[in-house]
Every structure is written in structure tokens, then in C-alpha cells.
Short mmCIF file of C-alpha atoms and ligand atoms in Angstrom, two decimals:
data_model
loop_
_atom_site.label_atom_id
_atom_site.label_comp_id
_atom_site.label_asym_id
_atom_site.label_seq_id
_atom_site.Cartn_x
_atom_site.Cartn_y
_atom_site.Cartn_z
CA MET A 19 -0.14 -0.06 -0.09
CA ALA A 20 1.45 3.42 -0.82
CA LYS A 21 2.36 5.48 2.15
CA GLY A 22 -0.14 8.42 2.75
CA LYS A 23 -2.83 6.85 0.56
CA LEU A 24 -5.16 6.09 3.42
CA SER A 25 -5.28 8.27 6.65
CA ILE A 26 -6.59 6.60 9.76
CA ALA A 27 -7.42 8.41 13.19
CA ILE A 28 -7.22 6.28 16.38
CA VAL A 29 -9.30 7.55 19.26
CA GLY A 30 -7.43 6.46 22.52
CA ALA A 31 -3.83 5.90 23.11
CA GLY A 32 -3.93 2.96 25.49
CA MET A 33 -2.38 -0.29 24.75
CA GLY A 34 -4.82 -1.33 21.77
CA GLY A 35 -4.63 2.38 20.33
CA LEU A 36 -0.95 2.66 20.40
CA ALA A 37 -0.61 -1.17 18.98
CA VAL A 38 -2.88 -0.30 16.26
CA ALA A 39 -0.97 2.83 15.29
CA ALA A 40 2.01 0.93 14.89
CA THR A 41 0.66 -1.93 13.03
CA LEU A 42 -1.27 0.40 10.58
CA ARG A 43 1.95 2.39 9.89
CA ARG A 44 3.76 -1.02 9.41
CA ALA A 45 1.03 -1.49 6.62
CA GLY A 46 2.19 1.87 5.04
CA ILE A 47 -1.06 3.67 6.38
CA ALA A 48 -0.82 7.45 7.63
CA VAL A 49 -2.02 7.57 11.20
CA GLN A 50 -2.85 10.07 14.02
CA VAL A 51 -3.93 9.11 17.60
CA TYR A 52 -6.28 11.23 19.62
CA GLU A 53 -5.96 10.79 23.45
CA GLN A 54 -8.35 12.67 26.06
CA ALA A 55 -5.73 12.61 28.75
CA PRO A 56 -3.40 15.59 29.06
CA ARG A 57 -0.40 13.43 29.81
CA PHE A 58 0.51 9.57 30.44
CA ALA A 59 0.75 8.82 33.96
CA ARG A 60 2.45 5.68 35.50
CA ILE A 61 -0.43 3.59 36.74
CA GLY A 62 0.79 1.37 39.57
CA ALA A 63 -0.18 -2.07 38.06
CA GLY A 64 1.36 -5.08 36.39
CA ILE A 65 0.30 -6.70 33.32
CA GLN A 66 1.15 -10.26 31.71
CA MET A 67 1.75 -10.59 28.02
CA MET A 68 1.28 -14.18 26.89
CA PRO A 69 3.01 -15.53 23.69
CA ASN A 70 -0.07 -14.82 21.40
CA SER A 71 0.44 -10.94 22.02
CA MET A 72 4.22 -11.36 22.30
CA LYS A 73 4.13 -12.44 18.55
CA VAL A 74 2.46 -9.13 17.49
CA LEU A 75 4.58 -6.87 19.76
CA ARG A 76 7.70 -8.72 18.01
CA GLY A 77 6.32 -7.46 14.73
CA ILE A 78 6.32 -3.86 15.66
CA ASP A 79 9.76 -4.17 17.27
CA VAL A 80 9.01 -3.83 21.03
CA GLU A 81 9.91 -7.39 21.98
CA GLU A 82 13.43 -6.67 22.75
CA LYS A 83 12.55 -3.58 24.98
CA LEU A 84 10.18 -5.46 26.91
CA ARG A 85 12.53 -8.59 27.54
CA GLN A 86 14.74 -5.76 29.32
CA THR A 87 11.98 -4.46 31.69
CA SER A 88 10.04 -7.56 32.39
CA PHE A 89 10.13 -10.67 34.45
CA GLN A 90 9.90 -14.09 32.69
CA PRO A 91 8.07 -16.46 34.76
CA TYR A 92 8.86 -20.20 34.74
CA SER A 93 5.31 -21.10 34.59
CA HIS A 94 1.57 -20.52 34.84
CA LEU A 95 0.88 -21.88 38.20
CA ASN A 96 -2.45 -22.55 39.84
CA ARG A 97 -2.66 -23.32 43.39
CA GLU A 98 -5.39 -23.84 46.13
CA GLY A 99 -5.70 -20.63 48.24
CA ASP A 100 -5.60 -22.23 51.44
CA THR A 101 -3.55 -25.43 51.31
CA GLY A 102 -1.35 -24.24 48.34
CA LYS A 103 -2.00 -27.52 46.50
CA VAL A 104 -1.12 -27.37 42.83
CA MET A 105 -4.05 -27.42 40.60
CA ARG A 106 -2.56 -26.98 37.32
CA GLU A 107 0.98 -25.84 36.25
CA LEU A 108 1.90 -25.03 32.52
CA PRO A 109 5.66 -24.26 32.16
CA MET A 110 6.13 -21.61 29.62
CA PRO A 111 9.44 -21.83 27.95
CA GLU A 112 9.59 -19.70 24.64
CA SER A 113 9.97 -22.91 22.71
CA LEU A 114 6.38 -23.86 23.67
CA PHE A 115 4.63 -21.09 21.76
CA GLY A 116 7.35 -19.58 19.88
CA ALA A 117 7.38 -16.47 21.86
CA PRO A 118 8.09 -15.55 25.76
CA TYR A 119 5.59 -15.05 28.38
CA LEU A 120 6.57 -11.80 30.05
CA CYS A 121 5.15 -10.10 33.31
CA MET A 122 5.89 -6.46 33.63
CA HIS A 123 4.69 -2.93 34.87
CA ARG A 124 1.88 -1.75 32.88
CA ALA A 125 3.75 1.54 32.32
CA ASP A 126 6.74 -0.27 30.85
CA LEU A 127 4.37 -1.91 28.30
CA HIS A 128 2.84 1.55 27.57
CA ASP A 129 6.36 3.08 27.26
CA ALA A 130 7.26 0.39 24.78
CA LEU A 131 4.34 0.73 22.62
CA LEU A 132 4.80 4.60 22.58
CA SER A 133 8.28 4.06 21.33
CA ALA A 134 6.94 2.33 18.38
CA VAL A 135 5.30 5.41 16.95
CA PRO A 136 6.65 8.93 16.20
CA GLU A 137 5.62 11.34 19.06
CA GLU A 138 4.14 13.87 16.52
CA ILE A 139 1.26 11.49 15.50
CA ILE A 140 -0.06 11.79 19.35
CA HIS A 141 -2.34 14.49 20.20
CA LEU A 142 -2.94 14.70 23.93
CA ASP A 143 -5.95 16.43 25.74
CA LYS A 144 -8.10 15.41 22.67
CA LYS A 145 -11.31 14.05 24.31
CA LEU A 146 -13.70 12.73 21.37
CA VAL A 147 -17.25 14.05 21.93
CA GLY A 148 -18.75 13.56 18.40
CA LEU A 149 -18.20 11.87 15.08
CA GLU A 150 -19.85 12.72 11.68
CA GLN A 151 -19.50 10.61 8.58
CA SER A 152 -20.11 12.05 5.13
CA ALA A 153 -18.65 11.63 1.48
CA GLY A 154 -16.02 9.08 2.49
CA GLN A 155 -14.66 11.01 5.41
CA VAL A 156 -15.01 10.88 9.06
CA THR A 157 -15.15 14.30 11.02
CA MET A 158 -14.18 14.00 14.82
CA VAL A 159 -15.27 16.71 17.17
CA PHE A 160 -13.53 17.01 20.42
CA ALA A 161 -14.41 18.72 23.93
CA ASP A 162 -12.06 21.71 23.12
CA SER A 163 -14.40 22.38 19.90
CA THR A 164 -11.83 21.51 17.63
CA ARG A 165 -12.12 18.98 14.73
CA ALA A 166 -10.07 16.77 12.71
CA ARG A 167 -10.78 14.57 9.70
CA ALA A 168 -9.90 11.19 8.46
CA ASP A 169 -10.74 8.40 5.93
CA ALA A 170 -11.81 6.27 8.78
CA VAL A 171 -11.72 6.13 12.51
CA ILE A 172 -10.74 3.46 14.94
CA GLY A 173 -12.32 3.61 18.44
CA ALA A 174 -9.66 2.27 20.79
CA ASP A 175 -11.14 4.30 23.79
CA GLY A 176 -11.67 1.64 26.14
CA VAL A 177 -14.34 -0.03 28.11
CA HIS A 178 -16.48 3.26 28.60
CA SER A 179 -16.00 3.91 24.65
CA VAL A 180 -17.68 7.10 23.46
CA VAL A 181 -17.16 5.87 19.78
CA ARG A 182 -19.10 2.67 20.81
CA ASP A 183 -21.89 4.78 22.26
CA ILE A 184 -22.10 6.77 18.91
CA ILE A 185 -22.04 3.95 16.43
CA ILE A 186 -23.88 1.27 18.69
CA GLY A 187 -25.97 3.24 21.05
CA PRO A 188 -25.37 4.06 24.90
CA ASP A 189 -25.37 1.28 27.29
CA GLU A 190 -23.61 0.40 30.64
CA PRO A 191 -21.00 -2.23 31.04
CA ILE A 192 -21.90 -5.35 33.17
CA HIS A 193 -20.82 -4.93 36.78
CA LYS A 194 -21.13 -8.27 38.56
CA GLY A 195 -20.30 -6.86 41.89
CA ARG A 196 -16.66 -7.83 42.08
CA ILE A 197 -13.53 -5.77 42.37
CA ALA A 198 -9.88 -6.07 41.96
CA TYR A 199 -7.38 -4.76 44.51
CA ARG A 200 -4.09 -4.37 43.19
CA ALA A 201 -0.47 -2.92 44.27
CA VAL A 202 2.92 -2.90 43.02
CA PHE A 203 5.61 -2.51 45.62
CA PRO A 204 9.38 -3.02 46.27
CA SER A 205 10.11 -6.66 46.88
CA THR A 206 12.53 -5.53 49.88
CA LEU A 207 9.23 -4.97 51.77
CA LEU A 208 8.89 -8.80 51.82
CA ASN A 209 11.81 -8.95 54.25
CA GLY A 210 13.70 -11.74 52.33
CA GLY A 211 10.43 -13.54 51.37
CA ASP A 212 10.18 -14.96 47.84
CA ILE A 213 7.11 -15.06 45.77
CA GLY A 214 8.64 -17.66 43.66
CA ALA A 215 9.78 -17.99 39.87
CA SER A 216 6.35 -18.42 38.37
CA ARG A 217 3.18 -16.28 38.01
CA THR A 218 0.90 -17.87 40.73
CA LYS A 219 -2.79 -17.74 40.88
CA TRP A 220 -4.32 -18.55 44.14
CA TRP A 221 -7.84 -19.79 44.10
CA GLY A 222 -10.45 -19.69 46.91
CA ALA A 223 -13.90 -20.60 46.83
CA ASP A 224 -15.40 -16.97 45.82
CA ARG A 225 -12.34 -15.15 45.28
CA HIS A 226 -8.57 -15.32 44.09
CA ILE A 227 -5.33 -13.48 44.02
CA VAL A 228 -2.56 -13.44 41.23
CA ILE A 229 0.95 -12.65 42.29
CA TYR A 230 4.13 -12.12 40.11
CA TYR A 231 7.38 -10.11 39.98
CA THR A 232 7.29 -7.27 37.17
CA THR A 233 10.95 -6.66 36.75
CA PRO A 234 13.93 -8.96 35.62
CA THR A 235 15.67 -8.62 38.93
CA ARG A 236 12.53 -9.16 40.85
CA SER A 237 12.79 -5.91 42.45
CA GLU A 238 9.04 -5.33 42.24
CA ALA A 239 6.19 -7.42 43.45
CA TYR A 240 2.63 -7.22 42.17
CA PHE A 241 -0.79 -8.72 42.94
CA VAL A 242 -4.14 -8.38 41.75
CA THR A 243 -7.35 -9.83 43.24
CA SER A 244 -11.01 -10.58 42.50
CA VAL A 245 -13.24 -10.25 45.61
CA PRO A 246 -17.06 -9.75 45.87
CA GLU A 247 -17.75 -6.24 46.82
CA PRO A 248 -20.90 -6.07 49.07
CA ALA A 249 -21.76 -2.51 48.05
CA GLU A 250 -22.53 -1.53 44.43
CA TRP A 251 -19.08 0.29 43.80
CA LEU A 252 -18.19 1.48 40.46
CA THR A 253 -16.15 4.52 39.30
CA ARG A 254 -15.85 5.81 35.73
CA GLU A 255 -12.30 6.40 36.17
CA SER A 256 -11.21 3.51 38.29
CA TRP A 257 -7.48 3.41 37.87
CA SER A 258 -6.65 5.95 40.50
CA ALA A 259 -9.19 4.75 43.19
CA LYS A 260 -7.53 3.95 46.43
CA GLY A 261 -8.45 0.64 48.28
CA ASP A 262 -8.20 -0.21 52.05
CA VAL A 263 -5.40 -2.47 52.81
CA LYS A 264 -6.84 -3.67 56.00
CA GLU A 265 -10.13 -4.65 54.21
CA LEU A 266 -7.96 -6.44 51.61
CA ARG A 267 -6.12 -8.47 54.24
CA LYS A 268 -9.09 -9.49 55.99
CA ALA A 269 -10.53 -10.63 52.78
CA TYR A 270 -7.75 -13.08 52.38
CA GLU A 271 -7.47 -13.98 55.97
CA GLY A 272 -7.96 -17.76 55.22
CA PHE A 273 -5.49 -18.03 52.48
CA HIS A 274 -2.04 -19.60 52.67
CA PRO A 275 0.80 -18.16 54.75
CA ASP A 276 2.72 -17.08 51.48
CA VAL A 277 -0.35 -15.16 50.08
CA ARG A 278 -0.85 -13.45 53.61
CA ALA A 279 2.93 -12.40 53.58
CA VAL A 280 2.62 -10.49 50.57
CA LEU A 281 -0.58 -8.69 51.52
CA GLU A 282 1.08 -8.07 55.04
CA ALA A 283 4.07 -6.51 53.14
CA CYS A 284 2.24 -4.26 50.90
CA PRO A 285 2.07 -0.68 52.04
CA ASP A 286 -1.16 0.34 50.37
CA CYS A 287 -3.32 -0.82 47.33
CA HIS A 288 -5.84 0.57 44.45
CA LYS A 289 -8.97 -1.09 43.46
CA TRP A 290 -10.85 -1.35 40.17
CA ALA A 291 -14.33 -2.42 39.35
CA ILE A 292 -14.25 -5.46 37.18
CA LEU A 293 -16.31 -4.76 34.29
CA GLU A 294 -17.34 -6.64 31.03
CA ARG A 295 -19.91 -6.92 28.21
CA GLU A 296 -21.73 -9.39 26.21
CA PRO A 297 -20.38 -9.64 22.74
CA LEU A 298 -21.50 -6.67 20.53
CA PRO A 299 -23.86 -6.91 17.63
CA LYS A 300 -21.38 -5.21 15.25
CA TRP A 301 -18.01 -3.76 15.47
CA SER A 302 -18.24 -0.99 12.99
CA GLU A 303 -20.66 1.43 11.05
CA GLY A 304 -19.43 2.79 7.89
CA ARG A 305 -15.84 3.97 8.01
CA VAL A 306 -15.70 3.59 11.96
CA ALA A 307 -14.56 0.62 13.67
CA LEU A 308 -13.90 -0.60 17.31
CA LEU A 309 -10.88 -2.26 18.94
CA GLY A 310 -9.97 -3.66 22.25
CA ASP A 311 -11.99 -3.01 25.37
CA ALA A 312 -14.16 -0.59 23.38
CA CYS A 313 -15.81 -3.73 21.63
CA HIS A 314 -14.83 -6.93 23.69
CA PRO A 315 -14.26 -5.77 27.24
CA MET A 316 -13.71 -8.88 29.48
CA THR A 317 -12.96 -9.73 33.13
CA PRO A 318 -9.14 -9.88 33.63
CA TYR A 319 -9.20 -13.59 34.69
CA MET A 320 -7.39 -14.92 31.59
CA ALA A 321 -4.91 -12.06 31.31
CA GLN A 322 -6.30 -11.40 27.68
CA GLY A 323 -7.81 -7.95 27.63
CA ALA A 324 -4.89 -6.09 26.27
CA ALA A 325 -3.53 -9.18 24.50
CA THR A 326 -6.61 -9.49 22.37
CA ALA A 327 -6.48 -5.62 21.82
CA ILE A 328 -2.87 -6.15 20.57
CA GLU A 329 -4.07 -9.16 18.45
CA ASP A 330 -6.90 -7.07 16.98
CA ALA A 331 -3.99 -4.40 15.80
CA ALA A 332 -2.47 -6.90 13.84
CA ILE A 333 -5.77 -8.39 12.20
CA LEU A 334 -7.23 -5.01 11.36
CA ALA A 335 -3.70 -3.84 9.81
CA ARG A 336 -3.90 -6.99 7.68
CA CYS A 337 -7.40 -6.50 6.52
CA LEU A 338 -6.85 -2.88 5.61
CA ALA A 339 -3.64 -3.67 3.80
CA GLU A 340 -5.48 -6.33 1.65
CA VAL A 341 -8.11 -3.89 0.29
CA GLY A 342 -5.10 -1.47 -0.55
CA GLY A 343 -7.07 1.51 0.87
CA GLU A 344 -10.03 0.92 -1.51
CA ASP A 345 -12.83 -0.71 0.54
CA ILE A 346 -12.55 0.12 3.97
CA GLU A 347 -15.92 -1.18 5.03
CA LYS A 348 -15.02 -4.46 3.63
CA ALA A 349 -11.91 -4.71 5.41
CA PHE A 350 -13.82 -3.62 8.61
CA HIS A 351 -16.22 -6.55 8.08
CA ARG A 352 -13.46 -9.08 7.41
CA TYR A 353 -11.77 -7.86 10.64
CA GLU A 354 -14.70 -8.42 12.57
CA ALA A 355 -15.71 -11.72 11.12
CA HIS A 356 -12.11 -13.02 11.86
CA ARG A 357 -11.88 -11.64 15.42
CA LYS A 358 -15.46 -11.81 17.04
CA PRO A 359 -15.55 -15.80 17.32
CA ARG A 360 -12.17 -15.52 19.15
CA THR A 361 -12.72 -12.72 21.37
CA SER A 362 -16.38 -13.91 22.16
CA ARG A 363 -14.89 -17.16 23.18
CA ILE A 364 -12.34 -15.51 25.58
CA GLN A 365 -14.82 -13.20 26.93
CA ALA A 366 -17.02 -16.32 27.96
CA ILE A 367 -14.13 -18.28 29.44
CA SER A 368 -12.81 -15.24 31.36
CA SER A 369 -16.37 -14.28 32.54
CA ALA A 370 -16.72 -17.95 33.92
CA ASN A 371 -13.41 -17.70 35.55
CA THR A 372 -12.55 -21.21 34.72
CA TRP A 373 -9.09 -20.94 32.90
CA MET A 374 -6.33 -23.27 34.07
CA LYS A 375 -8.42 -23.90 37.29
CA GLY A 376 -7.42 -27.58 36.80
CA GLY A 377 -7.69 -30.26 34.14
CA SER A 378 -5.23 -30.49 31.06
CA ASP A 379 -7.07 -28.80 28.24
CA ASP A 380 -5.00 -27.96 25.51
CA THR A 381 -4.04 -24.10 25.58
CA THR A 382 -2.52 -23.97 22.18
CA TRP A 383 -5.60 -22.32 20.34
CA LEU A 384 -4.97 -19.35 23.05
CA TYR A 385 -1.34 -19.08 23.34
CA GLY A 386 -0.28 -20.29 19.91
CA TYR A 387 -2.26 -18.03 17.92
CA ASP A 388 -0.17 -15.99 15.63
CA ALA A 389 -2.15 -12.74 14.48
CA TRP A 390 0.48 -12.16 11.56
CA ASN A 391 0.17 -15.51 9.91
CA VAL A 392 -2.86 -17.04 10.78
CA PRO A 393 -5.33 -17.23 7.52
CA LEU A 394 -7.90 -14.52 7.41
CA THR A 395 -11.59 -15.43 7.75
CA PRO A 396 -13.50 -14.73 4.67
CA THR A 397 -16.20 -12.30 5.06
CA GLU A 398 -18.51 -14.04 2.62
CA PRO A 399 -17.23 -17.66 2.25
CA HIS A 400 -19.10 -18.18 -0.98
CA VAL A 401 -17.30 -15.28 -2.63
CA GLU A 402 -13.69 -15.70 -1.28
CA ALA A 403 -11.47 -18.55 -0.66
CA VAL A 404 -9.19 -18.26 2.20
C1 LIG B 4 -7.38 -5.83 37.15
C2 LIG B 4 -7.12 -5.77 35.70
C3 LIG B 4 -5.73 -6.82 35.38
C4 LIG B 4 -5.72 -6.87 33.98
N1 LIG B 4 -4.60 -7.52 33.62
C5 LIG B 4 -4.31 -8.04 32.37
C6 LIG B 4 -3.18 -8.68 31.95
O1 LIG B 4 -2.46 -9.27 32.78
N2 LIG B 4 -2.93 -9.03 30.60
C7 LIG B 4 -3.82 -8.30 29.66
O2 LIG B 4 -3.56 -8.67 28.43
N3 LIG B 4 -4.93 -7.54 29.91
C8 LIG B 4 -5.10 -7.47 31.31
N4 LIG B 4 -6.07 -6.41 31.71
C9 LIG B 4 -6.97 -5.88 30.58
C10 LIG B 4 -6.47 -4.63 29.94
O3 LIG B 4 -5.98 -3.79 31.02
C11 LIG B 4 -7.31 -4.13 29.17
O4 LIG B 4 -7.95 -4.93 28.20
C12 LIG B 4 -6.54 -3.14 28.15
O5 LIG B 4 -5.98 -1.97 28.80
C13 LIG B 4 -7.49 -2.50 26.98
O6 LIG B 4 -6.83 -1.76 26.18
P1 LIG B 4 -7.58 -0.70 25.35
O7 LIG B 4 -6.66 0.16 24.48
O8 LIG B 4 -8.67 -1.26 24.50
O9 LIG B 4 -8.21 0.36 26.33
P2 LIG B 4 -7.45 1.43 27.56
O10 LIG B 4 -6.23 0.73 27.85
O11 LIG B 4 -8.50 1.59 28.59
O12 LIG B 4 -7.35 2.60 26.63
C14 LIG B 4 -8.32 3.25 26.23
C15 LIG B 4 -7.68 4.65 26.03
O13 LIG B 4 -8.70 5.73 25.50
C16 LIG B 4 -8.60 6.82 26.12
N5 LIG B 4 -9.99 7.57 26.06
C17 LIG B 4 -10.94 7.01 26.54
N6 LIG B 4 -12.19 8.04 26.07
C18 LIG B 4 -11.67 8.70 25.25
C19 LIG B 4 -12.11 9.90 24.42
N7 LIG B 4 -13.59 10.10 24.37
N8 LIG B 4 -11.42 10.69 23.58
C20 LIG B 4 -10.01 10.20 23.56
N9 LIG B 4 -9.59 9.45 24.35
C21 LIG B 4 -10.22 8.58 25.05
C22 LIG B 4 -8.40 6.56 27.60
O14 LIG B 4 -7.84 7.81 28.23
C23 LIG B 4 -7.17 5.54 27.37
O15 LIG B 4 -6.01 6.01 27.25
C24 LIG B 4 -6.40 -6.09 32.91
C25 LIG B 4 -7.46 -5.33 33.37
C26 LIG B 4 -7.74 -5.22 34.70
C27 LIG B 4 -8.97 -4.39 35.12
#
């Protein structure tokens, strides 16, 4: 595709927005990114990148950067919350799925994605409030009353997506009364304690906690929980809401001493509402399409929310490259046809919170997926061959 032939605007500079900015540029498409935040803050949280998303990140040249800032766990380890008995362990050597499994600070992933695109294409303090489509162009309207135009728009604006509201209609995400406490803190606070070489999920009857290191030197420890919240608690901007560390410790009183030691060591914590949605009826309208949490938000229980947003980015770029900038709507339909069955399946398993709880089901369909090379699903099977 000739560079500059097609111009695409991306709303949202989160994990999905930055990833798709990089994959579209790789396909020779001109891109501008509009982000509501006035600056990027270092949100205290960890994130796991599984081999399926690491393959996409390799293609946009951020793998090496991430290796330098991340912890590479030995395995995906699942243990009973109280006894510590191993329920399922999946060692994750790179050779298993052709890419590493890395655990990192969320801000290090964001920084790495930022480094994959030129600074000048990112426009901060641009909160989208309206969209108009006419004559093969999309006009974006921002809260500061400015406007910008592009041949197409990608809504990568997260679980509370304004783009989704505009093209599909407003509704509220599903909140099943569960919250996630989280904290990143220096490992020195563990007083010599070690959380182990694996990423460990400790399963209780109605709650769990996931614990891992986020740096190669194990200098930072991270945990994230899922616990029932008695009161209906939901914030629109939940990244910065503080949690009560005493309440958190109480919620895990019956857990294994290794878990309690981590919670005793953590000085404070934040909390998130855990939100999800049923699969949407459609992912695009005309020249506007959705990506990531904007179209398939899921519970974090499979660690696949950002990963699937990053996969979307590779598939969308491939679909757009295939039409050579000509039939954008067709490319958007093909993208949805390819992605929706996979993301809907992941949304459903994440919602049920059964992934790796036990058993020995094959995980290759999830971690072995290679978004750069998987055959694209035809939009109309009777017309096109794969
Ligand atoms: C507790 C927890 C743990 C998680 N752990 C993992 C994990 O280990 N692995 C994993 O893969 N995923 C994980 N996730 C999921 C992951 O965080 C999300 O799926 C991912 O951030 C989605 O990326 P996104 O780009 O779609 O949305 P976001 O990252 O939410 O980015 C959206 C961006 O759009 C901007 N924006 C919003 N509205 C507007 C507007 N109107 N105009 C302009 N900009 C706008 C926002 O400011 C933001 O920058 C976890 C989630 C939670 C809650």
C-alpha cells in the first residue's frame, strides 16, 4: 500500500490504540492518535503478556525492549488458596508457543508501545465527543471544540468507549459486584520472602489472587485480586481509586501464609471495578470501527484484555492492507468476521473464570495464535477463498 494513501485516526492511546497505530504504520497507512488525557501517568499495576500478544509485539519491534524490563516467569501456576496444593501448572518456555511469556509493569508496556510510533502523531488532551460521517470521510469533534478529519476512525477508547456509544448506542458495561485490589511495591518489603519463579494464581471458593514479579531483577512484586464487593461500587475512572489495605488483608485471612505475607508487606493498594460486556452486535458502522476494550471488554481472569486488543491491531492492519485503501468497510467487516469468534470465546471463559483452574485442556488455541500469519476468515465464504 502506498504510504499516505489512506489516513486513519485512532481514538485512545491505550494499549490497543498504540498497538494499532504501530501495525497500521507498518502496513504503510498514515495514522494520527487522539487521546483524552493531558499526559500519560505511571499507573501502579502489572500486566502479563502471553506468547500470542508477544508475537504481535515482536512484529512492531518492541519485544526486545520488553525483555529488558520484564520478568519471565517459569510457569503459569495455579494453586489452592488455602492449602497451596497445585491445581495446574503449565511451564512456559519460549519454545512452547514460539514467543516468551512476560510479566511487567503496565507503564513499561505502554512506554514500549509509545516508542513504536513517532511522538508527533499523538495528540494529547483531545477528548472525542462527536463523530460525523459523510462523503467518504469521518469528522471527529473534540471537547475543546476542535475538529479533525480522516478517511476512517478506529475507536480504541476503552471500556467506556464514546465511539461505541455513537455507532452502536449507549449502554452500561456489566458489573457483577466484584472488584480487583492491586498493588505494585518494592520486593524488599517482603523482608527476604520470595514469591517464586512463577506467576501464581491462588484460588479460593469465591475469590482469587494472582501474584508475580514485574522486573527482571525481581525488584518489584505485584498482586491483583478478584473479590466480591458488598456495596455496588463502580467508578468511571477507576484506575486511581484507593483501596483499604486492612479490608484487603481481611478478605484473604483464610489464605495460605505465602499469600498473607505478600498482603502484609504491601503498604497500600488501589481498587478497580471489574467490568465486562456481552459480545456486541457489530464492531463497525461505515468507516468507523472498534478495537480492544471498546468492543470486547472482558474480566481480567485470563489476562487477555490487552493481549486481544494487540491481536486486533495486527488483524485490522492485515485486513486494511489487503484492500489497498480502497474498500474500508469491507476490510472492517472482514476484521470483525475474523476476530469476533475468538474474542467472544475468550470473553465467555474469562467471565466464567475457569481458565487453568485444573484439568489439562490444550491451551494452544489461545497462546499459540499468531495474528500475523493465521489465515484470515473470509467475510463471505461463498465469494472468497482463504
Ligand atoms: C485488574 C486488571 C488486570 C488486567 N490484567 C491484564 C493482563 O495481565 N493482561 C492483559 O492482556 N490484559 C489485562 N487487563 C486488561 C487490560 O488492561 C485491558 O483490556 C486493556 O487496557 C484494553 O486496552 P484498550 O486500549 O482497549 O483500552 P484502554 O487501555 O482502557 O485505553 C483506552 C484509552 O482511550 C482513552 N480514551 C477514552 N475515552 C476517550 C475519548 N472520548 N477521547 C479520547 N481518548 C479517550 C483513555 O484515556 C485511554 O488512554 C487487566 C485489566 C484489569 C482491570
